[in-house]
């Protein structure tokens, strides 16, 4: 089955969702959605512009002020979220196809996305009635308690690589805490998020509680981030965009969660299980063609096992098939022609700087936007391929002798999203995890962890945490209620 034949199976036009209604863009414009595996347009989606952002924020504001979500019994809100999860599970095949066609994923990868999104709604739906305040003792004559209050309208901006999971984790936290949402889908891969909003609509979520707009970043995205009636921003994307959003938020002094890029290293010690380290590294860098914020894009390997690890990894890379996700290939396309140029440009730059491509280094000879799986050796820490987020299937390998040197290489970038350690020695694992500057450290398995484990960056990778119970704290603000009890008798009821 070719990607082209699947074209018939999805709608060819998609809309935005504002105030409980599916709508076109106010300007009547559309955005073309492309299949990166075939370099062909597969659909159009209504283009939201600043007027549409105004309408979406107004709808979210009205629903928030109606108190419908906040007055609802939290267990009922939680049940509504479990209904969303059930709908997503029922729609998993449809969602998988959308992820396959506009994002280049395999059907299995797309289904995984749908199930992960459902899991976020289950996890946070279960938490909706467990977010409690505290009673603070003030002595006789007073009662004092805290209430976790929603911020109000949460503006959420999502990148193209894992739109469904990322949107699910942010929307689920917002609904569990009774915020309302305006979410902007990525212009390159918006389809699965539209399906998720159908799942939300079918669960009977109040009109205006979740509003979906698709638009360009410089236009709809910037208008949303700068909107005067937004109370809270969740941004997942690049450092450059995060910086501009933070400036807009600073103007209005509103809180932000910043989930930004990464350049993440796995350290392989001499005592590591080499089979495990090689298999895990291949998953860490080649999943979704390396377009993962937490990709293992650097391998820092002890010089005593360097050649063996490189040889095994290159052998593995040579065995990977390259082609459309819908056909189940290992290396699926990068998202666009521009992304392919960027990734290949980094590889050419790496070779010019003196690194050696042990395998790959060029785009693949194919119709869509395919990059060869690439492993560079002889990489110096100051090279761009060791410092920058390439966001493609490109691994930079560096050698080390002493543990301190390995940690210095791993920490020596502007980023600090995740990091990893491969060793059989628990003490070495803890020593290293302790010293790595990263929001999450994987020991002996890249991408270990899950919906339950807090995730987020240090340094330029951002701040705030998504996932896990900790994420909920980013969606509420504490209100303290301090009560002076009346009556000269110090609160003793009168006769
Ligand atoms: P991007 O920053 O270009 O775009 C992200 C989103 O921001 C898109 O919806 C885009 O339309 C919007 N946008 C662009 N310019 C804007 C502006 N001026 N104002 C408001 N919105 C704007 O990032 P991308 O290329 O879509 O995604 C890749 C990046 O996302 C990588 O850096 C990756 O590491 C990062 N990412 C981070 C995480 C995480 O959880 N930390 C997860 C996935 C992706």
Coordinates of C-alpha atoms and ligand atoms in Angstrom, one line a residue:
X1 CA 0.0 0.0 0.0
X2 CA 1.4 3.4 -0.9
X3 CA 1.0 6.6 1.0
X4 CA -0.8 7.9 -2.0
X5 CA -3.5 5.3 -2.0
X6 CA -4.2 6.1 1.7
X7 CA -5.0 9.7 0.6
X8 CA -8.6 8.6 0.0
X9 CA -9.0 7.5 3.6
X10 CA -8.8 10.9 5.3
X11 CA -10.9 14.0 4.9
X12 CA -9.4 16.4 2.5
X13 CA -10.5 19.5 4.5
X14 CA -10.3 20.2 8.2
X15 CA -11.5 23.0 10.4
X16 CA -10.8 24.8 13.7
X17 CA -13.0 24.3 16.8
X18 CA -14.1 27.5 18.6
X19 CA -16.8 27.8 21.2
X20 CA -18.1 24.3 20.6
X21 CA -18.4 24.7 16.8
X22 CA -16.2 23.6 13.9
X23 CA -15.4 26.7 11.8
X24 CA -13.4 28.0 8.9
X25 CA -10.8 30.7 9.3
X26 CA -12.3 34.2 9.5
X27 CA -10.1 35.2 6.5
X28 CA -11.3 32.2 4.5
X29 CA -7.7 31.0 4.0
X30 CA -6.4 27.5 4.3
X31 CA -3.0 25.8 5.0
X32 CA -1.9 22.9 2.8
X33 CA -1.0 19.8 4.7
X34 CA 1.6 17.6 3.1
X35 CA 2.6 13.9 3.4
X36 CA 6.4 14.1 4.0
X37 CA 6.8 10.5 2.8
X38 CA 5.6 11.5 -0.7
X39 CA 6.2 15.2 -0.8
X40 CA 2.6 15.7 -1.8
X41 CA -0.4 17.7 -0.4
X42 CA -3.0 15.5 1.2
X43 CA -5.4 17.9 2.8
X44 CA -6.1 21.5 3.7
X45 CA -7.0 23.0 7.1
X46 CA -8.6 26.3 7.9
X47 CA -6.0 28.9 8.7
X48 CA -6.6 30.8 12.0
X49 CA -5.5 34.4 12.1
X50 CA -5.5 37.0 14.9
X51 CA -9.3 37.5 14.6
X52 CA -9.8 33.7 15.1
X53 CA -7.4 33.8 18.1
X54 CA -9.6 36.6 19.6
X55 CA -12.7 34.5 19.1
X56 CA -11.1 31.4 20.6
X57 CA -9.8 33.3 23.7
X58 CA -13.2 34.9 24.1
X59 CA -14.9 31.5 24.1
X60 CA -12.4 30.1 26.6
X61 CA -12.8 33.2 28.8
X62 CA -16.6 33.0 28.8
X63 CA -16.6 29.3 29.8
X64 CA -14.0 29.9 32.5
X65 CA -16.1 32.8 33.9
X66 CA -19.3 30.7 33.8
X67 CA -17.6 28.6 36.5
X68 CA -19.0 25.5 34.8
X69 CA -15.7 23.6 35.0
X70 CA -14.7 24.8 38.5
X71 CA -18.1 24.3 40.0
X72 CA -18.4 20.8 38.6
X73 CA -17.7 18.0 41.1
X74 CA -14.1 17.1 40.4
X75 CA -15.0 13.4 40.2
X76 CA -17.4 14.3 37.4
X77 CA -14.8 16.3 35.6
X78 CA -12.5 13.3 36.0
X79 CA -15.1 10.9 34.5
X80 CA -15.5 13.3 31.6
X81 CA -11.7 12.9 31.0
X82 CA -12.0 9.1 31.2
X83 CA -14.7 9.4 28.5
X84 CA -12.2 11.3 26.4
X85 CA -9.6 8.5 26.9
X86 CA -12.2 5.9 25.8
X87 CA -13.0 7.9 22.7
X88 CA -9.4 8.2 21.8
X89 CA -8.9 4.5 22.2
X90 CA -11.8 3.9 19.9
X91 CA -10.4 6.3 17.4
X92 CA -6.8 4.9 17.6
X93 CA -6.7 3.5 14.0
X94 CA -8.1 6.7 12.5
X95 CA -5.6 8.7 14.5
X96 CA -2.7 6.4 13.6
X97 CA -3.5 7.0 9.9
X98 CA -3.5 10.7 10.3
X99 CA -0.1 10.6 12.2
X100 CA 1.2 8.4 9.4
X101 CA 0.0 10.7 6.6
X102 CA 0.9 14.1 7.9
X103 CA 3.8 13.3 10.2
X104 CA 5.5 10.4 8.5
X105 CA 5.0 8.0 11.4
X106 CA 4.5 4.2 11.1
X107 CA 0.9 3.0 11.8
X108 CA 2.2 1.3 14.9
X109 CA 3.9 4.6 16.0
X110 CA 0.7 6.5 15.3
X111 CA -1.4 4.1 17.3
X112 CA 1.1 4.4 20.1
X113 CA 0.5 8.1 20.0
X114 CA -3.3 7.6 20.3
X115 CA -2.9 5.2 23.2
X116 CA -0.4 7.6 25.0
X117 CA -2.8 10.5 24.5
X118 CA -5.6 8.3 26.0
X119 CA -3.3 7.4 28.9
X120 CA -2.8 11.1 29.7
X121 CA -6.5 11.6 30.0
X122 CA -6.8 8.5 32.2
X123 CA -4.0 9.5 34.4
X124 CA -5.0 13.1 34.9
X125 CA -8.7 12.2 34.9
X126 CA -8.0 10.1 37.9
X127 CA -6.2 13.0 39.6
X128 CA -9.0 15.5 39.1
X129 CA -10.6 14.7 42.5
X130 CA -7.3 14.3 44.3
X131 CA -5.8 17.8 44.1
X132 CA -6.2 19.0 47.7
X133 CA -5.5 22.1 49.7
X134 CA -4.0 22.3 53.2
X135 CA -5.3 23.5 56.6
X136 CA -2.8 25.7 58.3
X137 CA -3.1 26.0 62.1
X138 CA -3.2 29.6 63.3
X139 CA -4.4 29.0 66.8
X140 CA -7.7 29.9 68.6
X141 CA -10.1 32.2 66.7
X142 CA -8.8 31.4 63.2
X143 CA -9.3 28.9 60.4
X144 CA -6.9 29.0 57.5
X145 CA -6.8 26.9 54.4
X146 CA -5.4 26.8 50.9
X147 CA -7.2 26.2 47.6
X148 CA -5.4 25.2 44.4
X149 CA -7.0 27.7 41.9
X150 CA -6.9 27.4 38.1
X151 CA -5.2 30.3 36.3
X152 CA -8.0 30.8 33.8
X153 CA -7.4 30.7 30.1
X154 CA -4.4 28.5 29.3
X155 CA -2.9 29.1 25.8
X156 CA -1.0 26.1 24.5
X157 CA 1.3 26.0 21.5
X158 CA 2.4 22.6 20.1
X159 CA 5.2 21.5 17.8
X160 CA 4.9 19.1 14.9
X161 CA 6.9 16.1 16.0
X162 CA 4.5 14.6 18.6
X163 CA 1.5 16.9 18.5
X164 CA -1.0 14.4 19.9
X165 CA 0.9 13.4 23.0
X166 CA 2.1 16.9 23.7
X167 CA -1.4 18.4 23.3
X168 CA -2.9 15.6 25.4
X169 CA -0.6 16.1 28.3
X170 CA -1.2 19.8 28.5
X171 CA -5.0 19.7 27.8
X172 CA -5.5 16.9 30.4
X173 CA -3.6 18.9 33.1
X174 CA -5.6 22.0 32.3
X175 CA -9.0 20.2 32.4
X176 CA -8.1 18.3 35.6
X177 CA -7.5 21.7 37.3
X178 CA -10.5 23.5 35.7
X179 CA -8.6 25.8 33.4
X180 CA -10.0 26.4 29.9
X181 CA -7.8 26.0 26.9
X182 CA -7.0 27.6 23.5
X183 CA -4.5 25.3 21.8
X184 CA -2.7 26.0 18.5
X185 CA -1.8 22.9 16.5
X186 CA 1.3 22.8 14.4
X187 CA 0.8 24.0 10.8
X188 CA 2.9 21.0 9.5
X189 CA 1.0 18.2 11.2
X190 CA -2.3 19.3 12.5
X191 CA -4.6 16.4 11.7
X192 CA -4.4 14.1 14.8
X193 CA -5.1 17.0 17.1
X194 CA -8.3 17.8 15.3
X195 CA -9.3 14.1 15.8
X196 CA -8.4 14.5 19.5
X197 CA -10.7 17.5 19.8
X198 CA -13.5 15.4 18.2
X199 CA -12.9 12.9 21.0
X200 CA -13.1 15.7 23.5
X201 CA -16.3 17.1 22.0
X202 CA -18.0 13.6 22.0
X203 CA -17.2 13.3 25.7
X204 CA -19.5 16.3 26.4
X205 CA -16.9 18.8 27.6
X206 CA -18.5 22.2 28.0
X207 CA -18.5 24.4 24.9
X208 CA -15.6 26.8 25.0
X209 CA -13.6 24.7 27.5
X210 CA -11.2 23.5 24.7
X211 CA -10.7 25.5 21.6
X212 CA -8.5 24.4 18.7
X213 CA -6.9 26.7 16.2
X214 CA -4.4 25.9 13.4
X215 CA -2.3 28.7 12.1
X216 CA 1.2 29.8 11.4
X217 CA 3.5 30.6 14.3
X218 CA 4.4 34.2 13.3
X219 CA 0.7 35.0 12.9
X220 CA -1.8 33.0 15.0
X221 CA 0.9 31.7 17.4
X222 CA 2.3 35.1 18.2
X223 CA -1.2 36.6 18.5
X224 CA -2.1 33.9 21.0
X225 CA 1.1 34.3 23.1
X226 CA 0.6 38.1 23.2
X227 CA -3.2 38.0 23.8
X228 CA -4.2 40.3 26.7
X229 CA -6.9 37.8 28.0
X230 CA -4.6 34.8 28.3
X231 CA -3.6 33.9 31.8
X232 CA -1.1 31.0 31.4
X233 CA 1.1 29.7 28.5
X234 CA 2.3 26.2 27.8
X235 CA 4.8 26.2 25.0
X236 CA 6.5 23.2 23.6
X237 CA 8.9 23.9 20.7
X238 CA 12.3 25.4 19.9
X239 CA 14.4 27.7 22.1
X240 CA 14.1 30.6 19.6
X241 CA 10.3 30.6 19.7
X242 CA 10.3 30.0 23.4
X243 CA 12.3 33.1 23.9
X244 CA 9.9 35.3 21.9
X245 CA 6.9 33.8 23.8
X246 CA 8.6 34.6 27.1
X247 CA 9.1 38.2 26.0
X248 CA 5.3 38.4 25.2
X249 CA 4.5 36.8 28.5
X250 CA 6.7 39.2 30.4
X251 CA 4.7 42.1 29.1
X252 CA 1.7 40.8 30.9
X253 CA 3.5 39.0 33.8
X254 CA 1.9 35.6 33.2
X255 CA 3.3 32.2 34.0
X256 CA 4.8 29.9 31.4
X257 CA 5.8 26.3 31.1
X258 CA 8.6 26.1 28.6
X259 CA 9.3 22.6 27.1
X260 CA 12.1 23.4 24.6
X261 CA 14.8 21.6 22.6
X262 CA 17.5 19.2 23.7
X263 CA 20.9 17.8 22.8
X264 CA 21.1 14.7 24.9
X265 CA 24.1 12.4 25.5
X266 CA 24.2 8.8 26.6
X267 CA 27.4 7.8 28.4
X268 CA 28.6 4.3 27.8
X269 CA 31.0 3.0 30.5
X270 CA 33.5 0.2 29.9
X271 CA 31.4 -2.2 32.0
X272 CA 28.2 -1.6 30.2
X273 CA 26.1 -4.4 28.6
X274 CA 27.1 -3.5 25.1
X275 CA 24.2 -5.2 23.4
X276 CA 21.8 -3.3 25.6
X277 CA 23.7 0.0 25.0
X278 CA 23.7 -0.4 21.3
X279 CA 20.0 -1.4 21.0
X280 CA 18.9 1.4 23.3
X281 CA 21.0 4.0 21.4
X282 CA 19.6 2.9 18.1
X283 CA 16.1 3.4 19.4
X284 CA 17.2 6.7 21.1
X285 CA 18.4 8.3 17.8
X286 CA 16.5 6.6 15.0
X287 CA 12.9 6.7 16.4
X288 CA 10.8 9.1 14.3
X289 CA 13.9 9.8 12.3
X290 CA 15.5 11.5 15.3
X291 CA 12.8 14.2 15.4
X292 CA 12.4 13.7 19.2
X293 CA 13.2 16.5 21.7
X294 CA 14.7 13.8 24.0
X295 CA 16.6 12.0 21.2
X296 CA 19.9 10.4 22.2
X297 CA 21.8 12.5 19.7
X298 CA 25.2 12.2 21.3
X299 CA 27.0 9.0 22.4
X300 CA 29.9 9.5 24.8
X301 CA 31.7 6.2 24.9
X302 CA 34.6 4.9 26.9
X303 CA 37.6 4.6 24.6
X304 CA 38.2 1.0 25.6
X305 CA 34.9 0.0 24.0
X306 CA 34.6 2.8 21.4
X307 CA 35.4 0.8 18.3
X308 CA 33.2 -2.1 19.2
X309 CA 30.2 0.1 20.0
X310 CA 30.6 2.1 16.8
X311 CA 31.0 -1.1 14.7
X312 CA 27.9 -2.6 16.1
X313 CA 25.9 0.6 15.8
X314 CA 26.9 1.2 12.2
X315 CA 26.0 -2.4 11.4
X316 CA 22.6 -1.9 12.9
X317 CA 22.2 1.4 11.0
X318 CA 23.0 -0.2 7.7
X319 CA 20.3 -2.8 8.3
X320 CA 17.6 -0.2 8.8
X321 CA 15.1 0.2 6.0
X322 CA 14.2 3.7 4.7
X323 CA 10.8 4.5 3.5
X324 CA 7.2 5.6 4.2
X325 CA 5.9 4.9 7.7
X326 CA 2.7 3.4 6.2
X327 CA 4.8 0.6 4.8
X328 CA 6.4 0.0 8.2
X329 CA 9.9 1.1 7.5
X330 CA 12.5 1.8 10.2
X331 CA 13.7 5.2 9.0
X332 CA 10.6 7.3 8.2
X333 CA 10.8 10.8 6.6
X334 CA 11.7 14.0 8.3
X335 CA 8.8 16.5 8.3
X336 CA 9.6 18.8 5.4
X337 CA 12.0 19.8 2.6
X338 CA 13.4 22.6 4.8
X339 CA 14.0 20.1 7.7
X340 CA 15.8 17.7 5.3
X341 CA 18.0 20.6 4.0
X342 CA 18.8 21.5 7.6
X343 CA 19.7 18.0 8.7
X344 CA 21.8 17.3 5.6
X345 CA 23.5 20.7 6.1
X346 CA 24.6 19.8 9.6
X347 CA 26.1 16.5 8.2
X348 CA 28.0 18.4 5.5
X349 CA 29.2 20.8 8.2
X350 CA 30.3 17.9 10.4
X351 CA 32.4 16.4 7.6
X352 CA 33.9 19.7 6.8
X353 CA 34.8 20.2 10.4
X354 CA 36.7 16.9 10.4
X355 CA 34.2 14.4 11.7
X356 CA 33.8 11.1 9.8
X357 CA 30.5 9.7 8.8
X358 CA 30.9 6.0 9.7
X359 CA 27.5 5.5 8.0
X360 CA 25.1 7.9 6.2
X361 CA 25.7 11.6 6.0
X362 CA 23.4 12.4 3.1
X363 CA 19.7 12.4 2.2
X364 CA 18.4 9.2 0.8
X365 CA 17.6 8.8 -2.8
X366 CA 13.8 8.8 -2.5
X367 CA 10.6 10.7 -3.4
X368 CA 9.9 12.1 0.0
X369 CA 12.0 13.8 2.7
X370 CA 14.3 10.9 3.8
X371 CA 17.6 11.2 5.5
X372 CA 20.0 8.3 5.8
X373 CA 20.7 7.0 9.3
X374 CA 24.0 8.7 10.2
X375 CA 26.7 8.1 12.7
X376 CA 29.6 10.5 13.0
X377 CA 32.9 9.5 14.7
X378 CA 35.9 11.7 15.5
X379 CA 33.5 14.4 16.8
X380 CA 35.0 17.2 19.0
X381 CA 32.8 18.7 21.7
X382 CA 32.9 22.1 20.0
X383 CA 31.5 21.0 16.6
X384 CA 28.0 22.0 15.7
X385 CA 26.9 18.4 15.4
X386 CA 27.9 18.0 19.1
X387 CA 26.3 21.2 20.3
X388 CA 23.2 21.9 18.2
X389 CA 19.9 20.1 18.1
X390 CA 20.0 18.5 14.6
X391 CA 16.5 17.0 14.8
X392 CA 17.3 14.2 12.4
X393 CA 18.7 10.6 12.5
X394 CA 22.2 11.8 13.2
X395 CA 24.3 10.5 16.1
X396 CA 27.6 12.2 17.2
X397 CA 30.0 9.8 18.9
X398 CA 32.8 11.1 21.2
X399 CA 35.3 9.1 23.2
X400 CA 36.4 9.5 26.8
X401 CA 38.8 8.1 29.4
X402 CA 37.8 9.5 32.7
X403 CA 34.2 9.7 34.1
X404 CA 34.6 13.4 34.8
X405 CA 35.5 14.0 31.1
X406 CA 32.3 12.1 30.0
X407 CA 30.1 14.2 32.3
X408 CA 31.8 17.4 31.1
X409 CA 31.1 16.5 27.5
X410 CA 27.5 15.5 28.2
X411 CA 26.9 18.8 30.2
X412 CA 28.8 21.0 27.8
X413 CA 25.9 22.2 25.7
X414 CA 23.3 24.9 26.2
X415 CA 20.7 22.3 26.6
X416 CA 19.7 20.1 29.6
X417 CA 16.6 18.1 28.7
X418 CA 17.5 14.4 29.3
X419 CA 20.7 12.4 29.5
X420 CA 21.6 8.7 29.9
X421 CA 24.1 6.3 31.5
X422 CA 24.9 2.7 30.5
X423 CA 26.7 0.7 33.1
X424 CA 26.4 -2.5 35.2
X425 CA 27.5 -0.7 38.3
X426 CA 24.8 0.9 40.4
X427 CA 27.3 3.2 42.1
X428 CA 28.6 4.5 38.8
X429 CA 25.0 5.0 37.6
X430 CA 24.2 7.1 40.7
X431 CA 27.4 9.0 40.6
X432 CA 26.8 10.0 37.0
X433 CA 23.1 10.7 37.3
X434 CA 23.9 13.0 40.2
X435 CA 26.2 15.1 38.0
X436 CA 24.3 15.3 34.8
X437 CA 22.5 18.6 34.1
X438 CA 19.2 17.3 32.8
X439 CA 15.6 17.1 33.8
X440 CA 15.5 13.3 33.4
X441 CA 18.3 10.7 33.4
X442 CA 17.8 7.3 31.8
X443 CA 19.9 4.4 33.2
X444 CA 20.4 1.5 30.8
X445 CA 17.3 2.3 28.7
X446 CA 16.7 5.4 26.7
X447 CA 13.1 6.7 26.9
X448 CA 12.6 4.8 30.2
X449 CA 9.9 6.5 32.2
X450 CA 6.3 7.3 31.1
X451 CA 3.3 9.4 31.6
X452 CA 3.8 9.1 35.4
X453 CA 7.4 10.6 35.4
X454 CA 8.0 14.3 35.5
X455 CA 9.6 15.6 32.3
X456 CA 11.2 19.0 31.4
X457 CA 14.4 20.8 31.0
X458 CA 17.2 22.6 32.7
X459 CA 19.3 25.4 31.1
X460 CA 18.0 26.4 27.6
X461 CA 15.8 23.3 27.5
X462 CA 13.3 25.2 29.6
X463 CA 11.5 25.1 32.9
X464 CA 8.3 23.8 34.5
X465 CA 7.5 20.1 34.4
X466 CA 4.9 18.2 32.3
X467 CA 3.9 14.6 33.0
X468 CA 3.5 13.0 36.4
X469 CA 1.7 14.5 39.4
X470 CA 4.2 17.3 39.5
X471 CA 2.8 18.8 36.3
X472 CA -0.5 19.6 37.9
X473 CA 1.2 22.1 40.1
X474 CA 2.1 24.2 37.1
X475 CA -1.6 24.6 36.3
X476 CA -2.8 25.9 39.6
X477 CA -2.0 28.9 41.9
X478 CA -2.5 28.7 45.6
X479 CA -5.2 30.8 47.2
X480 CA -5.0 31.2 50.9
X481 CA -8.2 31.8 52.9
X482 CA -7.5 33.2 56.4
X483 CA -10.7 33.3 58.5
X484 CA -11.1 35.3 61.8
X485 CA -13.9 33.5 63.7
X486 CA -16.3 35.9 65.2
X487 CA -17.5 36.3 68.8
X488 CA -15.8 37.3 71.9
X489 CA -16.1 33.7 73.1
X490 CA -13.3 32.7 70.7
X491 CA -15.6 30.7 68.5
X492 CA -17.7 29.0 71.2
X493 CA -21.3 28.8 69.8
X494 CA -23.8 30.9 71.8
X495 CA -26.8 29.3 73.5
Ligands
LIG1 P1 8.9 25.8 16.7 O1 9.4 26.5 17.8 O2 9.3 26.2 15.3 O3 7.3 25.7 16.6 C1 6.6 25.2 17.7 C2 5.2 25.8 17.7 O4 5.3 27.2 17.9 C3 4.5 25.6 16.3 O5 3.1 25.4 16.6 C4 4.7 27.0 15.7 O6 3.6 27.3 14.8 C5 4.7 27.9 16.8 N1 5.4 29.2 16.6 C6 6.4 29.5 15.8 N2 6.8 30.7 15.9 C7 6.0 31.3 16.8 C8 5.9 32.6 17.4 N3 6.7 33.6 17.1 N4 5.0 32.8 18.4 C9 4.2 31.8 18.8 N5 4.2 30.6 18.3 C10 5.1 30.3 17.3 O7 9.3 24.2 16.9 P2 9.1 23.0 15.9 O8 10.1 23.1 14.8 O9 7.6 22.9 15.6 O10 9.4 21.8 16.9 C11 10.6 21.3 17.1 C12 11.2 21.8 18.4 O11 10.3 21.5 19.5 C13 12.5 21.2 18.8 O12 13.4 22.1 19.3 C14 12.1 20.1 19.8 O13 13.2 19.8 20.7 C15 11.1 20.9 20.6 N6 10.3 19.9 21.4 C16 10.3 20.0 22.7 C17 9.6 19.0 23.5 C18 9.7 19.0 25.0 O14 8.8 18.4 25.6 N7 10.7 19.6 25.6 C19 8.8 18.1 22.8 C20 8.7 18.1 21.4 C21 9.5 19.1 20.7

